[in-house]
Short mmCIF file of C-alpha atoms in Angstrom, two decimals:
data_model
loop_
_atom_site.label_atom_id
_atom_site.label_comp_id
_atom_site.label_asym_id
_atom_site.label_seq_id
_atom_site.Cartn_x
_atom_site.Cartn_y
_atom_site.Cartn_z
CA UNK G 6 4.94 11.67 13.33
CA UNK G 7 6.52 8.17 13.30
CA UNK G 8 7.72 6.97 9.92
CA UNK G 9 8.65 3.76 8.18
CA UNK G 10 12.11 4.22 6.67
CA UNK G 11 13.34 2.34 3.62
CA UNK G 12 16.83 2.15 2.17
CA UNK G 13 18.09 2.51 -0.45
CA UNK G 14 15.63 4.72 -2.30
CA UNK G 15 16.88 3.40 -5.64
CA UNK G 16 18.95 0.34 -6.47
CA UNK G 17 20.18 -0.84 -9.82
CA UNK G 18 21.38 -4.41 -10.06
CA UNK G 19 22.39 -6.86 -12.73
CA UNK G 20 20.17 -9.81 -13.51
CA UNK G 21 21.09 -12.81 -11.38
CA UNK G 22 22.50 -10.74 -8.53
CA UNK G 23 21.19 -10.83 -4.98
CA UNK G 24 19.66 -7.70 -3.49
CA UNK G 25 18.60 -6.85 0.04
CA UNK G 26 16.04 -4.14 0.62
CA UNK G 27 15.95 -2.66 4.08
CA UNK G 28 13.18 -1.23 6.19
CA UNK G 29 12.94 0.23 9.67
CA UNK G 30 9.30 -0.10 10.81
CA UNK G 31 7.66 2.09 13.41
CA UNK G 32 9.07 1.06 16.76
CA UNK G 33 5.91 -0.08 18.55
CA UNK G 34 4.44 -1.87 15.54
CA UNK G 35 4.31 -5.64 15.58
CA UNK G 36 3.25 -6.54 12.04
CA UNK G 37 5.40 -5.97 9.00
CA UNK G 38 4.67 -6.25 5.29
CA UNK G 39 6.25 -6.02 1.89
CA UNK G 40 4.29 -4.92 -1.16
CA UNK G 41 5.47 -4.16 -4.64
CA UNK G 42 4.25 -2.05 -7.53
CA UNK G 43 5.40 -2.72 -11.07
CA UNK G 44 5.34 0.49 -13.09
CA UNK G 45 1.79 1.30 -14.16
CA UNK G 46 0.26 -1.59 -12.23
CA UNK G 47 -1.53 -2.16 -8.93
CA UNK G 48 0.19 -2.37 -5.57
CA UNK G 49 0.50 -6.10 -4.85
CA UNK G 50 0.93 -7.93 -1.55
CA UNK G 51 4.09 -10.01 -1.15
CA UNK G 52 4.39 -11.11 2.47
CA UNK G 53 3.42 -10.37 6.04
CA UNK G 54 5.59 -11.06 9.07
CA UNK G 55 4.80 -11.34 12.76
CA UNK G 56 6.59 -12.78 15.76
CA UNK G 57 9.64 -13.62 13.67
CA UNK G 58 7.83 -15.70 11.14
CA UNK G 59 5.87 -15.31 7.92
CA UNK G 60 2.13 -14.96 8.56
CA UNK G 61 0.99 -14.95 4.98
CA UNK G 62 2.56 -14.81 1.55
CA UNK G 63 1.28 -14.37 -1.97
CA UNK G 64 2.02 -16.55 -4.97
CA UNK G 65 4.51 -13.89 -6.08
CA UNK G 66 6.63 -14.62 -3.02
CA UNK G 67 8.41 -17.71 -4.31
CA UNK G 68 11.66 -19.34 -3.24
CA UNK G 69 13.67 -16.43 -4.66
CA UNK G 70 12.33 -14.18 -1.93
CA UNK G 71 13.00 -14.23 1.79
CA UNK G 72 12.36 -11.90 4.70
CA UNK G 73 14.17 -11.46 7.95
CA UNK G 74 14.14 -9.35 11.06
CA UNK G 75 17.82 -9.56 11.94
CA UNK G 76 17.57 -7.31 14.98
CA UNK G 77 14.98 -5.37 16.92
CA UNK G 78 14.63 -2.60 14.38
CA UNK G 79 15.31 -3.76 10.81
CA UNK G 80 13.10 -5.77 8.47
CA UNK G 81 14.66 -6.95 5.21
CA UNK G 82 13.52 -8.40 1.91
CA UNK G 83 16.07 -10.45 0.00
CA UNK G 84 15.79 -11.44 -3.62
CA UNK G 85 18.33 -14.17 -4.27
CA UNK G 86 18.73 -14.08 -8.03
CA UNK G 87 17.05 -11.08 -9.57
CA UNK G 88 15.15 -11.25 -12.84
CA UNK G 89 14.18 -8.43 -15.17
CA UNK G 90 10.56 -8.80 -14.06
CA UNK G 91 11.54 -8.05 -10.46
CA UNK G 92 11.99 -4.42 -11.48
CA UNK G 93 9.42 -2.56 -9.41
CA UNK G 94 8.89 -0.23 -6.49
CA UNK G 95 9.02 -2.20 -3.25
CA UNK G 96 7.13 -0.84 -0.27
CA UNK G 97 7.54 -1.81 3.35
CA UNK G 98 4.66 -1.23 5.77
CA UNK G 99 3.99 -1.79 9.42
CA UNK G 100 0.94 -1.83 11.64
CA UNK G 101 0.05 -2.13 15.29
CA UNK G 102 -2.42 -4.90 14.54
CA UNK G 103 -2.92 -7.22 11.59
CA UNK G 104 -5.08 -5.40 9.06
CA UNK G 105 -6.59 -3.99 12.20
CA UNK G 106 -8.17 -0.80 13.29
CA UNK G 107 -5.13 1.40 12.80
CA UNK G 108 -4.37 0.58 9.17
CA UNK G 109 -0.95 0.53 7.64
CA UNK G 110 1.91 3.02 7.54
CA UNK G 111 3.99 2.72 4.40
CA UNK G 112 7.56 3.70 3.71
CA UNK G 113 8.57 5.79 0.73
CA UNK G 114 9.70 2.74 -1.21
CA UNK G 115 12.79 1.34 -2.91
CA UNK G 116 12.84 1.50 -6.68
CA UNK G 117 14.59 -1.65 -7.88
CA UNK G 118 15.84 -1.68 -11.45
CA UNK G 119 17.20 -4.98 -12.79
CA UNK G 120 19.31 -4.64 -15.94
CA UNK L 30 -10.99 -13.48 -4.02
CA UNK L 31 -11.34 -9.77 -3.28
CA UNK L 32 -11.30 -7.48 -6.32
CA UNK L 33 -11.09 -3.72 -5.96
CA UNK L 34 -11.93 -1.32 -8.76
CA UNK L 35 -11.77 2.46 -8.90
CA UNK L 36 -13.66 4.84 -11.13
CA UNK L 37 -12.71 7.00 -12.90
CA UNK L 38 -9.24 5.84 -13.88
CA UNK L 39 -8.24 9.45 -14.50
CA UNK L 40 -9.81 12.82 -13.80
CA UNK L 41 -8.85 16.34 -14.77
CA UNK L 42 -10.63 19.26 -13.14
CA UNK L 43 -10.12 23.02 -12.76
CA UNK L 44 -9.00 24.31 -9.42
CA UNK L 45 -11.78 24.90 -6.89
CA UNK L 46 -14.07 22.10 -7.98
CA UNK L 47 -15.49 19.56 -5.56
CA UNK L 48 -14.96 16.03 -6.75
CA UNK L 49 -15.78 12.43 -5.92
CA UNK L 50 -13.59 9.38 -6.40
CA UNK L 51 -15.20 5.95 -6.30
CA UNK L 52 -13.98 2.60 -5.01
CA UNK L 53 -15.85 -0.70 -5.31
CA UNK L 54 -14.99 -4.07 -3.81
CA UNK L 55 -16.50 -7.49 -4.45
CA UNK L 56 -16.35 -9.03 -0.97
CA UNK L 57 -18.34 -6.90 1.47
CA UNK L 58 -16.99 -8.74 4.54
CA UNK L 59 -14.20 -6.22 5.02
CA UNK L 60 -12.72 -5.13 8.32
CA UNK L 61 -11.47 -1.77 7.19
CA UNK L 62 -10.77 0.41 4.17
CA UNK L 63 -7.92 2.84 3.75
CA UNK L 64 -7.48 5.63 1.22
CA UNK L 65 -3.93 6.54 0.15
CA UNK L 66 -2.34 9.21 -1.95
CA UNK L 67 0.62 8.44 -4.21
CA UNK L 68 2.69 11.12 -5.91
CA UNK L 69 4.57 10.05 -9.08
CA UNK L 70 7.44 7.74 -8.22
CA UNK L 71 6.81 8.14 -4.51
CA UNK L 72 5.45 6.17 -1.59
CA UNK L 73 1.93 5.79 -0.22
CA UNK L 74 0.60 8.41 2.15
CA UNK L 75 -2.37 7.39 4.26
CA UNK L 76 -5.27 9.81 4.00
CA UNK L 77 -8.18 8.20 5.82
CA UNK L 78 -8.96 4.88 7.47
CA UNK L 79 -12.55 3.71 7.86
CA UNK L 80 -13.29 0.75 10.07
CA UNK L 81 -16.18 -1.54 9.10
CA UNK L 82 -18.35 -0.20 11.90
CA UNK L 83 -17.99 3.37 10.66
CA UNK L 84 -19.85 5.12 7.85
CA UNK L 85 -17.45 7.97 7.19
CA UNK L 86 -14.26 9.74 8.18
CA UNK L 87 -13.19 13.33 7.62
CA UNK L 88 -9.82 15.03 7.51
CA UNK L 89 -9.70 18.65 6.41
CA UNK L 90 -11.07 18.91 2.88
CA UNK L 91 -11.33 15.13 2.55
CA UNK L 92 -14.32 13.00 3.44
CA UNK L 93 -14.52 9.27 2.88
CA UNK L 94 -17.70 7.24 3.18
CA UNK L 95 -18.21 3.51 3.34
CA UNK L 96 -21.24 1.43 2.37
CA UNK L 97 -20.25 -2.14 3.14
CA UNK L 98 -23.49 -3.71 2.00
CA UNK L 99 -23.11 -2.32 -1.50
CA UNK L 100 -19.34 -2.76 -1.57
CA UNK L 101 -18.58 0.91 -2.16
CA UNK L 102 -16.56 3.78 -0.78
CA UNK L 103 -16.27 7.33 -2.01
CA UNK L 104 -13.58 9.91 -1.37
CA UNK L 105 -14.88 13.45 -1.56
CA UNK L 106 -12.37 16.28 -2.07
CA UNK L 107 -13.71 19.76 -1.48
CA UNK L 108 -12.36 22.88 -3.15
CA UNK L 109 -9.64 21.04 -5.07
CA UNK L 110 -6.17 22.59 -5.39
CA UNK L 111 -3.27 21.92 -7.80
CA UNK L 112 -1.41 20.35 -4.87
CA UNK L 113 -4.09 17.65 -4.75
CA UNK L 114 -2.82 16.29 -8.07
CA UNK L 115 -1.76 12.70 -7.43
CA UNK L 116 -3.01 9.14 -7.74
CA UNK L 117 -5.55 8.11 -5.11
CA UNK L 118 -5.67 4.47 -4.09
CA UNK L 119 -8.18 2.63 -1.98
CA UNK L 120 -7.37 -0.62 -0.20
CA UNK L 121 -9.59 -3.02 1.72
CA UNK L 122 -8.83 -5.78 4.20
CA UNK L 123 -10.69 -8.56 5.92
CA UNK L 124 -9.86 -9.21 9.54
CA UNK L 125 -6.51 -10.95 9.76
CA UNK L 126 -5.77 -10.59 6.06
CA UNK L 127 -3.62 -8.26 4.04
CA UNK L 128 -4.86 -5.17 2.23
CA UNK L 129 -5.96 -5.51 -1.40
CA UNK L 130 -5.45 -2.40 -3.50
CA UNK L 131 -7.42 -0.86 -6.31
CA UNK L 132 -5.70 0.44 -9.46
CA UNK L 133 -6.09 4.07 -8.43
CA UNK L 134 -7.58 7.25 -9.82
CA UNK L 135 -5.08 9.69 -11.34
CA UNK L 136 -6.21 13.22 -10.48
CA UNK L 137 -5.00 16.39 -12.15
CA UNK L 138 -6.17 19.72 -10.77
CA UNK L 139 -5.48 22.52 -13.21
CA UNK L 140 -4.66 26.03 -11.95
#
């Protein structure tokens, strides 16, 4: 069964450093998403991406965050200057249609720890 | 703004019991609802997807129902097993909008 792949599975970074989280969505999917889950809290929407541009973003997704699809397979989330409160599990997801009839497929997540 | 709640927050049952997890949402104009399973420290595994035109979906021992008008969905797990222990999340989406997640129900099935 097709999978969404995320790397790395765990990243530890110092406060103020830049991090890039990587995702390989399912090959025939057109819509891509990043969500995050702070330990013990709800899964929260960050951003959606379609046709090489952001479709929607939440208030969490401020100027410190950016997304990119640098080639035909990868989808990245960059945090420019990490803060302690960015520590969370970050999930990438993809779908054939936007919140459409086929739902989302999520990756296994990247646990980001900012120290 | 869509709000999703799940009851109970946690549930502990002996193996073999049938159980029901509840999900409620405030905006009934949803396009679909998806139930996920999350193991501790792990990703989200899709269990069932119900489109707004459907009333229920079944997969093995799992059955999910949707009542849009009342803003509710239930996930029914038959003959629970210790391997079912996990957190169960429901998420809803309006057409063209992102999924909004509930806080989850943490299930423990005791052998």
